[in-house]
Coordinates of C-alpha atoms in Angstrom, one line a residue:
Chain Z
M1 CA 0.0 0.0 0.0
I2 CA 2.9 2.3 0.8
N3 CA 5.5 2.6 -2.0
E4 CA 8.9 4.2 -2.5
T5 CA 7.3 7.4 -3.8
D6 CA 5.2 7.7 -0.6
I7 CA 8.3 7.3 1.5
Q8 CA 10.0 10.1 -0.5
F9 CA 7.2 12.5 0.2
L10 CA 7.2 11.5 3.8
R11 CA 10.9 12.3 3.9
Q12 CA 10.1 15.7 2.4
A13 CA 7.7 16.3 5.3
I14 CA 10.4 15.3 7.8
D15 CA 12.9 17.6 6.1
L16 CA 10.4 20.5 6.4
A17 CA 10.1 19.7 10.1
R18 CA 13.8 19.8 10.6
E19 CA 14.2 23.1 8.6
G20 CA 11.4 24.6 10.7
V21 CA 13.2 23.8 14.0
E22 CA 16.5 25.0 12.6
G23 CA 14.9 28.3 11.5
G24 CA 13.2 28.8 14.9
K25 CA 9.7 28.6 13.4
G26 CA 8.3 26.2 16.0
G27 CA 8.1 22.6 16.9
P28 CA 9.5 19.6 14.9
F29 CA 6.6 19.0 12.6
G30 CA 6.3 19.1 8.8
C31 CA 3.7 18.3 6.2
V32 CA 3.4 17.9 2.4
I33 CA 0.2 17.6 0.4
V34 CA 0.3 15.8 -3.0
K35 CA -2.1 15.6 -5.9
D36 CA -1.5 13.6 -9.0
G37 CA 2.2 13.2 -8.0
V38 CA 2.7 16.9 -7.5
V39 CA 3.3 18.8 -4.2
V40 CA 0.3 21.3 -4.0
G41 CA 0.9 22.4 -0.4
K42 CA 3.4 22.3 2.4
G43 CA 4.0 23.6 5.8
C44 CA 5.9 23.4 9.1
N45 CA 4.9 24.2 12.6
G46 CA 4.8 28.0 13.2
V47 CA 3.0 28.3 16.5
T48 CA 5.6 30.2 18.5
S49 CA 7.0 32.3 15.6
T50 CA 3.6 33.5 14.4
N51 CA 1.7 33.6 17.7
D52 CA -0.8 31.3 16.2
P53 CA -1.7 28.1 18.2
T54 CA -3.4 26.7 15.2
A55 CA -0.3 26.9 13.0
H56 CA 0.5 23.2 13.1
A57 CA 2.2 21.8 10.0
E58 CA -0.9 20.1 8.7
V59 CA -3.1 23.1 9.2
V60 CA -0.5 25.4 7.5
A61 CA -0.2 22.9 4.6
I62 CA -4.0 22.4 4.2
R63 CA -4.4 26.2 4.0
N64 CA -1.5 26.5 1.6
A65 CA -2.9 23.7 -0.7
C66 CA -6.4 25.0 -0.6
R67 CA -5.3 28.5 -1.6
R68 CA -3.3 27.0 -4.5
L69 CA -6.1 24.7 -5.6
G70 CA -8.8 27.4 -5.1
D71 CA -11.0 25.0 -3.2
Y72 CA -11.9 24.2 0.4
Q73 CA -11.6 20.5 -0.3
L74 CA -8.5 18.4 -0.9
T75 CA -10.2 15.8 -3.2
D76 CA -7.9 13.0 -4.3
C77 CA -5.0 14.5 -2.4
D78 CA -2.5 12.5 -0.2
V79 CA -1.2 14.1 3.0
Y80 CA 2.3 13.2 4.3
T81 CA 3.1 14.3 7.7
S82 CA 6.2 13.8 9.9
C83 CA 4.0 12.8 12.9
E84 CA 0.5 11.4 13.6
P85 CA -1.9 14.4 13.4
C86 CA -3.1 15.8 16.8
P87 CA -6.9 16.0 17.2
M88 CA -7.0 19.5 15.8
C89 CA -5.2 18.4 12.7
L90 CA -7.2 15.2 12.4
G91 CA -10.3 17.3 12.5
A92 CA -8.9 19.8 9.9
L93 CA -8.1 16.8 7.7
Y94 CA -11.6 15.4 8.0
W95 CA -13.0 18.8 7.0
A96 CA -10.6 19.0 4.0
R97 CA -11.4 15.4 3.0
P98 CA -8.1 14.2 1.4
R99 CA -7.8 10.6 0.0
R100 CA -5.4 9.4 2.7
V101 CA -3.0 10.5 5.4
I102 CA 0.4 8.9 5.9
Y103 CA 2.5 9.7 9.0
A104 CA 5.9 8.7 10.3
A105 CA 6.2 9.3 14.1
T106 CA 3.3 8.5 16.5
R107 CA 1.3 10.6 19.0
H108 CA 3.2 8.7 21.7
E109 CA 6.6 9.8 20.4
A110 CA 5.2 13.3 20.3
A111 CA 4.1 13.0 23.9
E112 CA 7.5 11.7 25.0
A113 CA 9.0 14.8 23.3
G114 CA 6.7 17.0 25.5
F115 CA 3.7 17.7 23.2
D116 CA 0.1 17.4 24.4
D117 CA -1.2 15.3 21.5
A118 CA -1.9 12.1 23.5
F119 CA -3.4 14.1 26.3
I120 CA -5.8 15.9 24.0
Y121 CA -6.9 12.6 22.5
R122 CA -7.8 11.4 26.0
E123 CA -9.6 14.6 26.9
I124 CA -11.9 14.4 23.8
G125 CA -13.6 11.3 25.1
L126 CA -14.5 12.9 28.5
E127 CA -17.7 14.8 29.3
G128 CA -17.3 18.6 29.1
G129 CA -17.3 19.0 32.9
E130 CA -14.6 16.4 33.4
R131 CA -12.2 18.0 31.1
K132 CA -9.1 19.9 32.2
I133 CA -10.6 22.9 30.3
P134 CA -14.3 22.9 31.2
F135 CA -16.7 22.9 28.3
V136 CA -20.0 24.2 29.5
H137 CA -23.3 23.7 27.6
Q138 CA -25.6 26.6 28.0
P139 CA -28.6 26.2 25.7
V140 CA -29.8 29.4 24.0
E141 CA -32.9 29.3 21.9
A142 CA -31.5 31.6 19.2
A143 CA -28.7 29.1 18.5
T144 CA -31.1 26.3 17.8
E145 CA -33.3 28.6 15.7
L146 CA -30.3 29.5 13.6
F147 CA -29.7 25.8 12.7
G148 CA -33.4 25.6 11.8
L149 CA -33.0 28.6 9.4
W150 CA -29.9 27.1 7.9
R151 CA -31.7 23.8 7.2
V152 CA -34.4 25.4 5.1
M153 CA -32.2 28.0 3.5
G154 CA -31.9 27.7 -0.3
D155 CA -28.8 28.6 -2.3
K156 CA -26.3 27.7 0.4
K157 CA -22.8 26.3 -0.1
L158 CA -22.3 23.1 1.8
Y159 CA -18.9 21.9 3.1
Chain R
M1 CA -21.5 29.0 37.3
I2 CA -23.0 30.7 34.2
N3 CA -24.2 34.3 34.8
E4 CA -26.1 36.9 32.8
T5 CA -22.8 38.4 31.4
D6 CA -21.9 35.0 30.1
I7 CA -25.2 34.7 28.3
Q8 CA -24.7 38.1 26.8
F9 CA -21.4 37.1 25.3
L10 CA -23.0 33.8 24.1
R11 CA -25.6 35.9 22.3
Q12 CA -22.9 38.0 20.7
A13 CA -21.4 34.7 19.3
I14 CA -24.8 33.7 18.0
D15 CA -25.3 37.1 16.4
L16 CA -21.9 36.7 14.6
A17 CA -23.1 33.4 13.4
R18 CA -26.2 34.8 11.9
E19 CA -24.4 37.8 10.3
G20 CA -21.9 35.4 8.8
V21 CA -24.7 33.4 7.2
E22 CA -26.5 36.5 6.0
G23 CA -23.2 37.8 4.5
G24 CA -22.5 34.5 2.7
K25 CA -19.3 33.9 4.6
G26 CA -20.0 30.3 5.5
G27 CA -21.9 28.1 8.0
P28 CA -24.0 29.3 10.9
F29 CA -21.3 29.5 13.6
G30 CA -19.8 32.4 15.6
C31 CA -17.4 32.8 18.4
V32 CA -16.3 35.5 20.9
I33 CA -13.2 35.4 23.1
V34 CA -13.2 37.5 26.3
K35 CA -10.5 38.5 28.7
D36 CA -11.1 40.5 31.9
G37 CA -14.6 41.3 30.6
V38 CA -13.4 42.6 27.2
V39 CA -13.8 41.0 23.8
V40 CA -10.3 40.3 22.6
G41 CA -11.2 38.2 19.5
K42 CA -14.1 37.1 17.5
G43 CA -14.9 35.2 14.3
C44 CA -17.5 33.5 12.2
N45 CA -17.3 30.5 9.9
G46 CA -15.5 31.5 6.6
V47 CA -14.8 28.1 5.1
T48 CA -16.6 28.5 1.7
S49 CA -15.9 32.2 1.2
T50 CA -12.2 32.0 1.9
N51 CA -11.5 28.5 0.6
D52 CA -10.1 27.5 4.0
P53 CA -11.5 24.3 5.6
T54 CA -9.9 25.3 8.9
A55 CA -11.7 28.7 9.0
H56 CA -14.3 27.6 11.6
A57 CA -15.6 30.3 14.0
E58 CA -13.4 29.2 16.9
V59 CA -10.2 28.9 14.9
V60 CA -10.8 32.4 13.3
A61 CA -11.5 33.9 16.8
I62 CA -8.5 32.2 18.4
R63 CA -6.2 33.5 15.7
N64 CA -7.8 36.9 16.0
A65 CA -7.4 37.0 19.7
C66 CA -3.8 35.7 19.7
R67 CA -2.8 38.4 17.1
R68 CA -4.3 41.1 19.3
L69 CA -2.8 39.7 22.5
G70 CA 0.6 39.1 20.9
D71 CA 0.7 35.6 22.4
Y72 CA 0.0 32.0 21.3
Q73 CA -1.8 31.3 24.6
L74 CA -5.3 32.5 25.7
T75 CA -4.5 32.5 29.4
D76 CA -7.4 33.5 31.6
C77 CA -9.7 33.9 28.5
D78 CA -13.3 32.6 28.2
V79 CA -14.5 31.3 24.8
Y80 CA -18.1 31.7 23.9
T81 CA -19.3 29.8 20.9
S82 CA -22.7 29.4 19.2
C83 CA -22.2 25.6 18.9
E84 CA -20.2 22.9 20.6
P85 CA -16.7 22.9 19.1
C86 CA -15.9 20.2 16.5
P87 CA -12.8 18.0 17.2
M88 CA -10.6 20.4 15.2
C89 CA -11.8 23.4 17.2
L90 CA -11.6 21.4 20.5
G91 CA -8.0 20.6 19.6
A92 CA -7.3 24.2 18.7
L93 CA -8.8 25.3 22.1
Y94 CA -6.6 22.9 24.0
W95 CA -3.5 24.2 22.3
A96 CA -4.6 27.8 23.0
R97 CA -5.4 26.9 26.7
P98 CA -8.2 29.3 27.6
R99 CA -9.9 29.1 31.1
R100 CA -13.2 27.8 29.9
V101 CA -15.4 27.2 26.9
I102 CA -19.2 28.0 26.9
Y103 CA -21.3 26.8 24.0
A104 CA -25.0 27.0 23.1
A105 CA -26.1 24.4 20.5
T106 CA -24.7 20.8 20.6
R107 CA -22.8 18.6 18.1
H108 CA -26.0 16.7 17.6
E109 CA -27.9 19.8 16.5
A110 CA -25.0 20.5 14.2
A111 CA -25.2 17.0 12.8
E112 CA -29.0 17.4 12.2
A113 CA -28.2 20.6 10.3
G114 CA -25.9 18.6 8.0
F115 CA -22.4 19.1 9.6
D116 CA -19.9 16.4 10.2
D117 CA -19.1 17.2 13.8
A118 CA -20.6 14.1 15.5
F119 CA -19.2 11.9 12.7
I120 CA -15.7 13.2 13.2
Y121 CA -16.0 12.6 17.0
R122 CA -16.8 9.0 16.2
E123 CA -14.0 8.6 13.7
I124 CA -11.3 9.8 16.2
G125 CA -11.8 6.8 18.4
L126 CA -11.2 4.3 15.6
E127 CA -7.9 2.8 14.5
G128 CA -6.2 4.6 11.5
G129 CA -7.1 1.8 9.1
E130 CA -10.8 1.6 10.1
R131 CA -11.4 5.3 9.5
K132 CA -13.3 6.6 6.5
I133 CA -10.1 8.5 5.6
P134 CA -7.3 6.0 6.1
F135 CA -4.5 7.1 8.4
V136 CA -1.4 5.0 7.6
H137 CA 1.5 4.7 10.0
Q138 CA 4.8 4.4 8.1
P139 CA 7.7 4.6 10.6
V140 CA 10.8 6.6 9.3
E141 CA 13.9 6.6 11.4
A142 CA 14.6 10.3 10.6
A143 CA 11.2 11.4 12.2
T144 CA 12.0 9.6 15.5
E145 CA 15.6 11.1 15.4
L146 CA 14.1 14.6 15.1
F147 CA 12.1 14.2 18.3
G148 CA 15.3 13.0 20.0
L149 CA 17.1 16.2 18.8
W150 CA 14.2 18.4 20.0
R151 CA 14.3 16.8 23.5
V152 CA 17.9 17.7 24.0
M153 CA 17.8 21.1 22.3
G154 CA 18.5 24.1 24.5
D155 CA 16.9 27.5 24.0
K156 CA 13.6 26.2 22.5
K157 CA 10.2 27.9 22.9
L158 CA 7.7 25.4 24.3
Y159 CA 4.0 25.5 23.5

């Protein structure tokens, strides 16, 4: 299922991760997105250098690829990333809908290097009140009404 | 635990969601971030209008607030969002580390309105090969080595 070309793209992602660290951009993570054998987007972690906690390699690469493709979907794309995506990046990938995701290091290796990936994976399964950051549900009628409006709205762009 | 001021900020988030839909920016989602009683960041969904699948209300608001605060952390901030955060936004919030998250509608209401939130929550718990988008682990020595380098590196900015 994984061939030599896949491993070369994976190595490109790891090289980006290394360059990012060496350039003081952020943590050791890199990502490359490929469509029809061509790199259409790439990125490395830029959290600390850009004051953006969402600037993980995968998110940066997804944005980069979508800008280039002029689309909010990564149809038929493969995503190569130096490490297993954290829950934020996993979610971003589901919204972008590529064909597959190939990663080298695991969330456990990331955790051993001091990153919260495995911790956040555990927190997701908890109820809002049990989480380290409390997630409080406060129903407001207007929010429910808005979904009702959306459902019957014509001429809307789905994603 | 939730007071009248909280509900007012929650209403602001819902208003942003409605304005976003009316302005053709994207889905019916809005978010407001508050520190010491002051709104420091806000956003609405802009996925389809900006070709950015990561432009959910919370992600837009987090980036907005972090830019304004000049920090990659939302220390002592409260996040008010019109709907329960999807896994991507939940992950983004964990990385930004606010004090609490207050939401109005639920992931199930979002699902009924046609959004993948609940689906992605289910996918997260599956093994990579069982997911609708396959996540393939392909170990590469260089990726593991890079984490080793990061661990012993001095003068690094943690996040």
